CSV table of C-alpha atoms and ligand atoms in Angstrom, one decimal:
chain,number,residue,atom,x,y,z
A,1,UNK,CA,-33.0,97.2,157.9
A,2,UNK,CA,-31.7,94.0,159.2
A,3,UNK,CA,-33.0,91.0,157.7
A,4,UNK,CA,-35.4,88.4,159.4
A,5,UNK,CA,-33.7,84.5,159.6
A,6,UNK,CA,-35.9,83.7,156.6
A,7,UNK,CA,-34.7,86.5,154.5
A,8,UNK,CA,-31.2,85.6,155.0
A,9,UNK,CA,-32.1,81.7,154.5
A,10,UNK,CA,-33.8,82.7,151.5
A,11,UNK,CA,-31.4,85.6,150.3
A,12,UNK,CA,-28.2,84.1,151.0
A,13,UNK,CA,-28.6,80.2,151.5
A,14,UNK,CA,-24.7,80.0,151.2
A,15,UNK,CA,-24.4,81.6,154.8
A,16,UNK,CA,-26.8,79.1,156.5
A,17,UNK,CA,-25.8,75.4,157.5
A,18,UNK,CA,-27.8,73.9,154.8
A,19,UNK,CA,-28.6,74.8,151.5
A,20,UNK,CA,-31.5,73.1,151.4
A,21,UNK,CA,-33.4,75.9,154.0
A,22,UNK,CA,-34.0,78.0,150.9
A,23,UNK,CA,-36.7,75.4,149.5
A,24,UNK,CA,-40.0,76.5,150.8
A,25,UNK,CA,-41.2,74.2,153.1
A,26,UNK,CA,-43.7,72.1,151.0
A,27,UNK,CA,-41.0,70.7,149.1
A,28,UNK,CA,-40.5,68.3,151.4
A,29,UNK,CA,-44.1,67.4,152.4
A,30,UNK,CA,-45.2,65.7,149.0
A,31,UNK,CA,-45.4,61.9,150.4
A,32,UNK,CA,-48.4,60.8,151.5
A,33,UNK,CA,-47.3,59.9,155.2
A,34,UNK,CA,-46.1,61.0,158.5
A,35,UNK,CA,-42.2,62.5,158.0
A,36,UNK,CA,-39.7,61.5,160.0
A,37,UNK,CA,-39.6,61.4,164.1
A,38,UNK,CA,-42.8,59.9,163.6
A,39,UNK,CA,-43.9,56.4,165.6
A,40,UNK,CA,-44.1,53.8,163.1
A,41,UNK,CA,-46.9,52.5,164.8
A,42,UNK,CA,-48.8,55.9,164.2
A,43,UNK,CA,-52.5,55.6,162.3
A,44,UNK,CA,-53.5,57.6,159.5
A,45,UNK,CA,-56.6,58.9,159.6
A,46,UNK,CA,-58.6,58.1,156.6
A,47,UNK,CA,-60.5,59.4,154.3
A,48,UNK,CA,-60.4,62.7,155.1
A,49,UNK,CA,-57.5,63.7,156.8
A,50,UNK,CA,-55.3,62.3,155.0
A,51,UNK,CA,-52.1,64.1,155.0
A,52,UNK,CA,-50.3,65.1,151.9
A,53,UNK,CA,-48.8,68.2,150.5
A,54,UNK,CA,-49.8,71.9,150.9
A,55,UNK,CA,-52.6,73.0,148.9
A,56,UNK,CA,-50.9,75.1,145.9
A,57,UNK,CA,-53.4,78.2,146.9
A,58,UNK,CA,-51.9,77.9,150.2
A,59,UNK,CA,-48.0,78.0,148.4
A,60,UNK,CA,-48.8,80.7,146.6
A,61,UNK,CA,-50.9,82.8,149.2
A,62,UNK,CA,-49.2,86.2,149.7
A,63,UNK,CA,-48.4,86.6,153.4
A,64,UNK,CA,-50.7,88.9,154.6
A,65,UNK,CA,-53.6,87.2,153.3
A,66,UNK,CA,-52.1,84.0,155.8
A,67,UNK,CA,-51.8,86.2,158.9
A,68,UNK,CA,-55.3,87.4,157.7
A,69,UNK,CA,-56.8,84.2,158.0
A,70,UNK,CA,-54.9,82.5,160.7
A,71,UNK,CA,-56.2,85.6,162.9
A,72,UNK,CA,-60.1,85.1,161.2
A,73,UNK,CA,-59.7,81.7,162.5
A,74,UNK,CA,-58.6,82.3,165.7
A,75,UNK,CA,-61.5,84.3,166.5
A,76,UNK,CA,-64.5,82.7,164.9
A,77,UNK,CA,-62.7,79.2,167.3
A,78,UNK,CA,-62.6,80.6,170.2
A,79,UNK,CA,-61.7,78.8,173.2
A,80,UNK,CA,-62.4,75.5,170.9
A,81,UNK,CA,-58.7,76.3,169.6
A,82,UNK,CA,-55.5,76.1,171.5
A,83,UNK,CA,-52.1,76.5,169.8
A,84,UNK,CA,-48.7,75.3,171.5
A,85,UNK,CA,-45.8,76.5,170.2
A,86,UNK,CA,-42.4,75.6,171.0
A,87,UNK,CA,-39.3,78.3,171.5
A,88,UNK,CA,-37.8,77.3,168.3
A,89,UNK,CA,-40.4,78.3,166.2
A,90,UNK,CA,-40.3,80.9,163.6
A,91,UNK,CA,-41.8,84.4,165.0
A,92,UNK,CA,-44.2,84.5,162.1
A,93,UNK,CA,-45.8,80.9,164.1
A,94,UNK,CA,-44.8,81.5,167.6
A,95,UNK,CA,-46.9,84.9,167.5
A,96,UNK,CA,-50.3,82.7,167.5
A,97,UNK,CA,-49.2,80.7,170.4
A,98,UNK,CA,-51.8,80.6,173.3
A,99,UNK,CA,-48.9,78.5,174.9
A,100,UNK,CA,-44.9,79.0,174.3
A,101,UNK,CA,-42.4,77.0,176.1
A,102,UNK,CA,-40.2,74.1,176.3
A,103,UNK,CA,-41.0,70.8,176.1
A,104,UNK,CA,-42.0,70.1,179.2
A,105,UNK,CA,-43.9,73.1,179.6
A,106,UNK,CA,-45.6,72.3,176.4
A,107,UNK,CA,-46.5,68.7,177.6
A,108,UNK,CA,-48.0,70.0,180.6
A,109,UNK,CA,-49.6,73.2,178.8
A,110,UNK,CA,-51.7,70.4,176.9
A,111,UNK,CA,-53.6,69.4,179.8
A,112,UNK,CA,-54.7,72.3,181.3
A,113,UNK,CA,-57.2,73.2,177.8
A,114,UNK,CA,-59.2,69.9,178.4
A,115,UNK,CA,-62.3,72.0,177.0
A,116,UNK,CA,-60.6,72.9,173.5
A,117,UNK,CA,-61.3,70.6,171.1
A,118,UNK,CA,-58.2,71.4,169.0
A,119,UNK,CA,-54.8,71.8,169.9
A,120,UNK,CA,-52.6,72.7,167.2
A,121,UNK,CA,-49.0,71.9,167.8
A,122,UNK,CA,-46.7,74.1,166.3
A,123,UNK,CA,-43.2,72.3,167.2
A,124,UNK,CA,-42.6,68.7,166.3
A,125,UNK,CA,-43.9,65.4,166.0
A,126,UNK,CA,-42.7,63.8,169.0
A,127,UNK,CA,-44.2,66.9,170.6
A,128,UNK,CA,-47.3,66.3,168.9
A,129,UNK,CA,-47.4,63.1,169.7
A,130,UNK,CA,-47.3,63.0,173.7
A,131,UNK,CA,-49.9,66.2,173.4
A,132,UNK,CA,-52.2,63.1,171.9
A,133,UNK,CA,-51.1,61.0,174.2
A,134,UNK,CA,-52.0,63.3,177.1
A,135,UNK,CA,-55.0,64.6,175.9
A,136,UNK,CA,-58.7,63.5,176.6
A,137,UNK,CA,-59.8,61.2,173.8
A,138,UNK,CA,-62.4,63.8,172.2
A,139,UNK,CA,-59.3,66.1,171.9
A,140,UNK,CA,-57.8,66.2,167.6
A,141,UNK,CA,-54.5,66.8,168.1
A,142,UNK,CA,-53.0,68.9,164.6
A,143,UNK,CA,-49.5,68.6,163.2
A,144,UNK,CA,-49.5,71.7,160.6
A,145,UNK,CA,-46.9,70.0,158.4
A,146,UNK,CA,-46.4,66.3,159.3
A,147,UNK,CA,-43.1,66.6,157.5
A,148,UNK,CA,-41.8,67.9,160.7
A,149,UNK,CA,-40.2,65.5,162.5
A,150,UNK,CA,-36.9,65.5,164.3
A,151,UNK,CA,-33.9,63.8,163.0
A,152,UNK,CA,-32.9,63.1,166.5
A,153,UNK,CA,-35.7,61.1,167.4
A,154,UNK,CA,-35.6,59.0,164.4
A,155,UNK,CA,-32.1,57.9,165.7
A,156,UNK,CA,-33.3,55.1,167.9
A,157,UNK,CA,-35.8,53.1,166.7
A,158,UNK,CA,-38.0,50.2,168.4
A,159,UNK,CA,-36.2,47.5,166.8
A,160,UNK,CA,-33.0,48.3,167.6
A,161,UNK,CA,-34.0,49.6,171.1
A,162,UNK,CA,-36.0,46.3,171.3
A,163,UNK,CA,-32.7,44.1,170.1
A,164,UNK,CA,-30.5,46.3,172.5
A,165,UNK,CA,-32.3,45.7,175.5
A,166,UNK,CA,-32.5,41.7,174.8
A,167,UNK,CA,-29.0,42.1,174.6
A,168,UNK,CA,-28.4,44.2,177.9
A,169,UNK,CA,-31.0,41.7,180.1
A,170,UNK,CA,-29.1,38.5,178.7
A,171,UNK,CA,-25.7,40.0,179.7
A,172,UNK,CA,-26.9,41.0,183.1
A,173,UNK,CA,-29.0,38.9,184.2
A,174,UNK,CA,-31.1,40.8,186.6
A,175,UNK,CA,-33.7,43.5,186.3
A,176,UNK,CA,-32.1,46.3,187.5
A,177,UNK,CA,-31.6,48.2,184.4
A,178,UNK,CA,-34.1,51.3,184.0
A,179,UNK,CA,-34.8,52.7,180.3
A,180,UNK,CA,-34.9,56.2,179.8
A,181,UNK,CA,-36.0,57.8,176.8
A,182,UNK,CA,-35.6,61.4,176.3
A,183,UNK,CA,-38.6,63.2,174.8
A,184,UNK,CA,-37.1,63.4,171.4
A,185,UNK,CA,-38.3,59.8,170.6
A,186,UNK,CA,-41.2,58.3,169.3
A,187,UNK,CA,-44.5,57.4,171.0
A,188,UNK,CA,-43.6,53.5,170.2
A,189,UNK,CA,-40.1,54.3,172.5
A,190,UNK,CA,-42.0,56.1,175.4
A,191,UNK,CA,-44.4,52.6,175.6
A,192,UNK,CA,-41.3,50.5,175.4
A,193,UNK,CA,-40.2,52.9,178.4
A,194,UNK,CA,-44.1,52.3,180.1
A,195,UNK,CA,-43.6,48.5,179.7
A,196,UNK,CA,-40.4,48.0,181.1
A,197,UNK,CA,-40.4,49.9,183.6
A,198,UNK,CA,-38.9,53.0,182.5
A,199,UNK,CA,-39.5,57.1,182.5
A,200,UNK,CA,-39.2,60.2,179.7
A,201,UNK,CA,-37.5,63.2,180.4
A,202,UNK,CA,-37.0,65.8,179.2
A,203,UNK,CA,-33.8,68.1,178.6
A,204,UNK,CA,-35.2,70.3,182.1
A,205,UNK,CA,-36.1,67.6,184.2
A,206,UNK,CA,-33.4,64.9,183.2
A,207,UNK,CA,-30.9,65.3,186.5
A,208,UNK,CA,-34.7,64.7,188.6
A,209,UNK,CA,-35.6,61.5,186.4
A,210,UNK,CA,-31.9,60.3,186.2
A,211,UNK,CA,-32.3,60.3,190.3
A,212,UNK,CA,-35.4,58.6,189.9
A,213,UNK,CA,-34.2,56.2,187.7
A,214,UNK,CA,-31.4,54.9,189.7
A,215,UNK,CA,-34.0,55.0,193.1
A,216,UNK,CA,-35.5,52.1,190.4
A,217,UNK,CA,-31.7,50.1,189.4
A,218,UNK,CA,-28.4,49.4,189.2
A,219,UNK,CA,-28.0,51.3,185.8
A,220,UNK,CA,-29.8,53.2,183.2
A,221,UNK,CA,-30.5,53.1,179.1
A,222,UNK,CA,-30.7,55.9,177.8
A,223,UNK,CA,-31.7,56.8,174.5
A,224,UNK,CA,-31.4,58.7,172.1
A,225,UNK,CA,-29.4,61.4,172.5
A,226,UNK,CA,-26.1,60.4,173.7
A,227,UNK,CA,-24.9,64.2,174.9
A,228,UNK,CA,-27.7,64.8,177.5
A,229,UNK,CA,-27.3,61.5,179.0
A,230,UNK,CA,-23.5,62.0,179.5
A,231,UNK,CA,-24.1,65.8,180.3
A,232,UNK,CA,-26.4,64.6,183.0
A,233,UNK,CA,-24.9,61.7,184.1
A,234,UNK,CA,-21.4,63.6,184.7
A,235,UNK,CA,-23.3,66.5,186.6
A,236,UNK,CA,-24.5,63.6,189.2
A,237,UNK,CA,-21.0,62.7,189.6
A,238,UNK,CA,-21.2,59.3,187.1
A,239,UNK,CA,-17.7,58.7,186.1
A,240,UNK,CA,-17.2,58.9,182.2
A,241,UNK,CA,-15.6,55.6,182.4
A,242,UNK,CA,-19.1,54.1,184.2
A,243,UNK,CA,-21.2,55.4,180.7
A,244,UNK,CA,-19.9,53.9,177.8
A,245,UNK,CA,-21.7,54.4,174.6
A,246,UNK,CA,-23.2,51.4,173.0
A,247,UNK,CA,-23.3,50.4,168.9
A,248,UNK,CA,-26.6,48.5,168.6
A,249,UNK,CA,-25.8,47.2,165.4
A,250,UNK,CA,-22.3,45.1,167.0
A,251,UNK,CA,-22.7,42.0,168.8
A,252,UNK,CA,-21.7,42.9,172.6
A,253,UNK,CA,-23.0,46.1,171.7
A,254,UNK,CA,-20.0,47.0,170.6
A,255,UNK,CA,-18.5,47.6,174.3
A,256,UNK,CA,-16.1,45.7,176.4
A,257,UNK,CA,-17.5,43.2,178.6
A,258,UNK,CA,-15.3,44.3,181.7
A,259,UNK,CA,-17.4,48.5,180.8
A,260,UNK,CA,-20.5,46.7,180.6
A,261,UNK,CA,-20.2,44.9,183.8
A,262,UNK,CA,-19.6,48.4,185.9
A,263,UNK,CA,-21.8,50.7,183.3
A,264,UNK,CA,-24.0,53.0,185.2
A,265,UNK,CA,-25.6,54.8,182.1
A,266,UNK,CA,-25.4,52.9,178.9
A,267,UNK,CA,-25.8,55.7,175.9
A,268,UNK,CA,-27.3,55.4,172.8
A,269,UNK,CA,-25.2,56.8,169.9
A,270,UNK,CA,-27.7,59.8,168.9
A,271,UNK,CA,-27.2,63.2,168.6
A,272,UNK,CA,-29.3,66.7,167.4
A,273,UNK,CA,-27.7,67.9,164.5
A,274,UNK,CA,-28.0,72.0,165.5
A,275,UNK,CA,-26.4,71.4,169.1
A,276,UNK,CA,-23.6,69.2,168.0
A,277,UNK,CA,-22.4,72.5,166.0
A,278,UNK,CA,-21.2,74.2,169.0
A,279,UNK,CA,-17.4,73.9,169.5
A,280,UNK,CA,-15.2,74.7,172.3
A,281,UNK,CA,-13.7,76.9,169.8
A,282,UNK,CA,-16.8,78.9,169.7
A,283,UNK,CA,-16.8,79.8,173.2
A,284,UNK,CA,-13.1,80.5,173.5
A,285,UNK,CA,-13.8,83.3,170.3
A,286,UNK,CA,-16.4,84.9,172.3
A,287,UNK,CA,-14.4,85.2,175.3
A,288,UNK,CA,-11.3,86.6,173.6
A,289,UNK,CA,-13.9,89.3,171.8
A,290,UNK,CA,-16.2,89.9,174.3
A,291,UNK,CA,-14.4,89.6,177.7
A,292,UNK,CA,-16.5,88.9,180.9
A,293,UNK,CA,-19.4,87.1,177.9
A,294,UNK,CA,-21.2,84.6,180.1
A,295,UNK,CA,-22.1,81.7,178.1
A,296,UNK,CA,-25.5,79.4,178.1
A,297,UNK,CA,-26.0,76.3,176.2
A,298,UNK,CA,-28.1,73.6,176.1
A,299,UNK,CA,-27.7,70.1,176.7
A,300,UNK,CA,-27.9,68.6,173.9
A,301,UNK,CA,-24.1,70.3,173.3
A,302,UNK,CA,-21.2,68.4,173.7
A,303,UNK,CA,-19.9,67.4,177.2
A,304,UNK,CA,-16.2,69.8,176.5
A,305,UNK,CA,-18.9,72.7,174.9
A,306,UNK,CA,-21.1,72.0,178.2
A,307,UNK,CA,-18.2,72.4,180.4
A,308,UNK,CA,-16.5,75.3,178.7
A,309,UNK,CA,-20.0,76.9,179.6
A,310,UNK,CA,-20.9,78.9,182.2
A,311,UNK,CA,-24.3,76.9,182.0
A,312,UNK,CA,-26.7,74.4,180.6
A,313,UNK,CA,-30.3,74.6,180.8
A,314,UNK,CA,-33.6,73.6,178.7
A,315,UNK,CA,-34.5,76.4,176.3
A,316,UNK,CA,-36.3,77.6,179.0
A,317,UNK,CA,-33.2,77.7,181.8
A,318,UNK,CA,-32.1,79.6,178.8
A,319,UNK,CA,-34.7,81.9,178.5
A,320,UNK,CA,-34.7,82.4,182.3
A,321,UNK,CA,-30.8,82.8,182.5
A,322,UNK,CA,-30.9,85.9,179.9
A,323,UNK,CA,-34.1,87.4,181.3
A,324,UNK,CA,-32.1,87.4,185.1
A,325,UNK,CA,-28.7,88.7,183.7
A,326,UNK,CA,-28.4,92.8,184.5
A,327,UNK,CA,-28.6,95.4,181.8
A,328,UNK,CA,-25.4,96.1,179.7
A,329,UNK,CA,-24.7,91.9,180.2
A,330,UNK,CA,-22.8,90.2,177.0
A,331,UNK,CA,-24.5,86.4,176.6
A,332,UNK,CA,-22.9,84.0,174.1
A,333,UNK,CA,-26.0,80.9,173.6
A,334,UNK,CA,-25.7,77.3,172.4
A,335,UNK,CA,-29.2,76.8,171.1
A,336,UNK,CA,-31.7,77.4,168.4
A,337,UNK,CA,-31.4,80.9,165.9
A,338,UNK,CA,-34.7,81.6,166.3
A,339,UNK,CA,-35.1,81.5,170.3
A,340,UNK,CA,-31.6,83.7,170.0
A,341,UNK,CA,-32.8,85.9,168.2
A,342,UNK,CA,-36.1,86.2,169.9
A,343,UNK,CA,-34.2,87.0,173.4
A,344,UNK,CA,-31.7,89.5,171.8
A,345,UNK,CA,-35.1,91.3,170.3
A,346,UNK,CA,-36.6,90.9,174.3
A,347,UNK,CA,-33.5,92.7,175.7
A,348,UNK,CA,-32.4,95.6,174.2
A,349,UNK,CA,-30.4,96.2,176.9
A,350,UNK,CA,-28.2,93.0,176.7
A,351,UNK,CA,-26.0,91.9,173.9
A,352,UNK,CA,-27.0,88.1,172.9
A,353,UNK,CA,-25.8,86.2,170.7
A,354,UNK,CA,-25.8,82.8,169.0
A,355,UNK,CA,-22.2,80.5,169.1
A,356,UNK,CA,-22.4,79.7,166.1
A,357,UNK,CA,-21.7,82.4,162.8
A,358,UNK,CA,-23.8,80.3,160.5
A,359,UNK,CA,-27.3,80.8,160.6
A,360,UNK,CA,-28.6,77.3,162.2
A,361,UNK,CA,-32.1,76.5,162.3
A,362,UNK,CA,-33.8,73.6,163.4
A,363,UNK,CA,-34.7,72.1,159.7
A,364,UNK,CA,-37.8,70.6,161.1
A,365,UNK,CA,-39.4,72.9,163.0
A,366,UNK,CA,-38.7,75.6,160.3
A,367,UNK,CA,-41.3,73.5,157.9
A,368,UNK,CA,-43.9,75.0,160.0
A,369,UNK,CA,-44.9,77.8,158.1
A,370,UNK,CA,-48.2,80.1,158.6
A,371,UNK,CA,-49.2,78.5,154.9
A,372,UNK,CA,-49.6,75.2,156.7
A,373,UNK,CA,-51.3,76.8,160.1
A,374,UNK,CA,-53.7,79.3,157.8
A,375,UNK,CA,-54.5,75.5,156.0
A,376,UNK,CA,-55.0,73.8,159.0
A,377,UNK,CA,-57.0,76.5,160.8
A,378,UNK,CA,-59.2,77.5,157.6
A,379,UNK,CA,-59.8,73.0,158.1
A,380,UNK,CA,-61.1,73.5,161.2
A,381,UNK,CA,-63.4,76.1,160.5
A,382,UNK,CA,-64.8,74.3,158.1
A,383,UNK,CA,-65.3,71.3,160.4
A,384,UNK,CA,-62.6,69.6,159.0
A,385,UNK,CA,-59.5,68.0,160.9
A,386,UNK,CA,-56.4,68.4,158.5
A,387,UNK,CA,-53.1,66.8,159.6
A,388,UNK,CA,-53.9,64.9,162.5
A,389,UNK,CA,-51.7,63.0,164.9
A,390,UNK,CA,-52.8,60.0,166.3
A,391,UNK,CA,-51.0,57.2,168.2
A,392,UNK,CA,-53.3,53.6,168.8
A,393,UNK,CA,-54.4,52.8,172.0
A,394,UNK,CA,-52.1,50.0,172.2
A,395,UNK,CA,-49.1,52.4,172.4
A,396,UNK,CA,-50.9,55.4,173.9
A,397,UNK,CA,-51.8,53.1,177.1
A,398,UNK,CA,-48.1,52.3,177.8
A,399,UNK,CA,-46.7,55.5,176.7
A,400,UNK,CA,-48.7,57.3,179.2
A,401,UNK,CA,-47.4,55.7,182.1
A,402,UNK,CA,-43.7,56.8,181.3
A,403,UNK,CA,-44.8,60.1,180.6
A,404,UNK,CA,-47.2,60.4,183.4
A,405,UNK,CA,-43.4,59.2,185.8
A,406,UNK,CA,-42.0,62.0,183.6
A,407,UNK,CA,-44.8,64.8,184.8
A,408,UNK,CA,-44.1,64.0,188.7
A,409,UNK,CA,-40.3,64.5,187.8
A,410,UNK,CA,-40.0,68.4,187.9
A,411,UNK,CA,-37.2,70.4,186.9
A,412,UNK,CA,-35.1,71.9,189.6
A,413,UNK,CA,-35.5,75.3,190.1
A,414,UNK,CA,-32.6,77.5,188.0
B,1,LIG,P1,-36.4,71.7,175.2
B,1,LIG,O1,-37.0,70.6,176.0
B,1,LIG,O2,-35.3,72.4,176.0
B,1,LIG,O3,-37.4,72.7,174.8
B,1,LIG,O4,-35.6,71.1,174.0
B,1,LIG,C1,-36.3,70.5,172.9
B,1,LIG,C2,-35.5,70.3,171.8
B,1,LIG,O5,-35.8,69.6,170.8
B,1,LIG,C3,-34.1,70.9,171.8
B,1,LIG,O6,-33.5,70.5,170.6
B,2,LIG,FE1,-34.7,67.6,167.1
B,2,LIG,FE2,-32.4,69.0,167.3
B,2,LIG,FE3,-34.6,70.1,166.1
B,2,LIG,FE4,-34.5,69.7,168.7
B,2,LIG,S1,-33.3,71.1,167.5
B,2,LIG,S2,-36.2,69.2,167.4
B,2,LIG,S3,-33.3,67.8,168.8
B,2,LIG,S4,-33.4,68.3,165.4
């Protein structure tokens, strides 16, 4: 029998990256709040939907009675319901999914159910957030667990982008820098990005928006994570020297006025804790064992792990890149457990892998278990909106624009 990821997470916590995968989920949901990744900005909807820890029938419910009621739900809903679910989810979520894709895909999957009333995000909060922003104001926008955030996004806040980008215009002196956040950032970042200016994109679309970006100015800010900027950058032909990475928190920004003068894309110091895993190492040990492995991984990998790779995609370039290799094909992947195993499941016929030995999950999508989509879904039926995401008007209205620019970017094809 082989085991499932949350078996072995549960079973053998040792093997995994961190120990503290074997809590159950609603361990870490017990403060009354948004978690982390979450705009600071956000509203909480009061009285009744206020968020706050799983509902100890819910913790205790034996699985089958979940799937039971999740599926009850479903039905008596309708077409009042849709569910997104991003790659990385657990296959226990990702089976309810109306919609499953990347983050793109996702964003634009959210506008084309402008008759549901509900759409239930099963991915993360930034995600949640731009469905909101996106959606028609009627539209309740769910979170199942608003403990999951993404530890990524939380890397670049608005103060420090806000103090960094006073810095950059008093250097330069023109206008001609473009910000560009990647979707893994809060809603407050994407209006900052509205305001001044700037664009989102998204790990598919980024080589499209950097061109964009520069059609706009001289140079780019680009924020938060530090490996697809470079990745990207470097694939348009940006010399490393031309994107220096900046330290908000040191006066100059912590670069050398002669870099800053010729910087083409300024990069903010953040990273994704999974991706940064994957070692050159890694992909030389699957070519000595596996000889003619082709190897995938995604951007948000190192620049040496990118270019030790045969490619770099979005999880769905990734999905697409397995799907298109022939039968009897050996692939070696830089992403996500769950969306590796998922494709090794899909294709029988291929050997796939993950880089990394250590079982690796996204932390913060994993808290998105079918306790907290059972909860939310029973909620609904009831007439009740549990775990909503809502970003004000204020931010929403400027977000909106960047993310709009980010819609009319579209990936290249594969
Ligand atoms: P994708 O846009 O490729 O789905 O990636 C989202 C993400 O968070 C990867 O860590
Ligand atoms: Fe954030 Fe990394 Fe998880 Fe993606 S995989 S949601 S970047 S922590």
């Amino acid at each position: 029998m082989t085991l499932s990821i949350n078996d072995l997470i549960v079973t053998a916590p040792g093997d995994t990256c961190d120990a503290e995968l074997a809590k159950q989920p609603w361990e870490f949901d017990r403060f009354p709040g948004y978690g982390p990744g979450a705009s600071e900005t956000d509203v909480i909807p009061a009285p009744v939907t206020r968020p706050g820890q799983l509902p100890a029938a819910y913790q205790r419910m034996p699985e089958a009675e979940l799937h039971a009621r999740i599926r009850a739900a479903k039905q008596t809903l309708g077409d009042r319901l849709v569910i997104l679910g991003h790659f990385y989810q657990r296959d226990e979520v990702v089976q309810y999914a109306d919609f499953v894709g990347d983050s793109f895909q996702l964003a634009n999957a959210a506008l084309t159910r402008p008759d549901a009333e509900a759409i239930v995000f099963c991915g993360v909060h930034f995600m949640a957030e731009t469905a909101d922003i996106l959606a028609r104001p009627e539209q309740r926008v769910i979170l199942p667990n608003l403990a999951a955030g993404c530890s990524m996004a939380d890397m670049a806040d608005e103060e420090s982008v806000e103090a960094a980008w006073e810095a950059l215009t008093e250097f330069y002196g023109d206008d001609e820098t473009v910000p560009v956040t990647y979707m893994n950032s809060s809603a407050a970042l994407k209006a900052f990005c509205g305001r001044h200016g700037g664009i989102v994109c998204t790990s598919s679309n980024a080589s499209t928006v950097l061109e964009w970006a520069f059609e706009q100015g001289r140079r780019v800010l680009f924020f938060p994570d530090q490996h697809l900027g470079r990745n990207t950058g470097k694939a348009m032909g940006v010399p490393l020297e031309q994107m220096p990475m900046i330290n908000p928190r040191r006066p100059g920004l912590g670069v050398d006025e002669d870099v800053l003068r010729d910087a083409r894309v300024l990069l903010w110091p953040g990273f994704c804790s999974v991706h940064k895993r994957f070692t050159v190492a890694q992909i030389e040990q699957a070519r000595a064992q596996h000889p003619g492995v082709r190897v995938i991984v995604h951007p948000e990998s190192p620049m040496t792990v990118v270019d030790a790779a045969d490619a770099a995609g979005s999880t769905d370039a990734i999905r697409k890149f397995v799907a298109a290799a022939p039968s009897g094909s050996v692939i070696a992947i830089g992403t996500e457990i769950n969306l590796v195993n998922r494709l090794a499941a899909e294709h029988p016929d291929k050997t796939v892998f993950c880089l990394d030995p250590v079982v690796c999950p996204c932390s913060t999508m994993y808290r998105i278990h079918p306790g907290y989509l059972a909860w939310v879904l029973d909620g609904l039926v009831e007439g009740e909106v549990r775990n909503e995401i809502v970003v004000t008007d204020e931010v929403a209205v400027h977000a909106k624009v960047a993310l709009e620019r980010m819609l009319a970017a579209l990936p290249k094809a594969d």
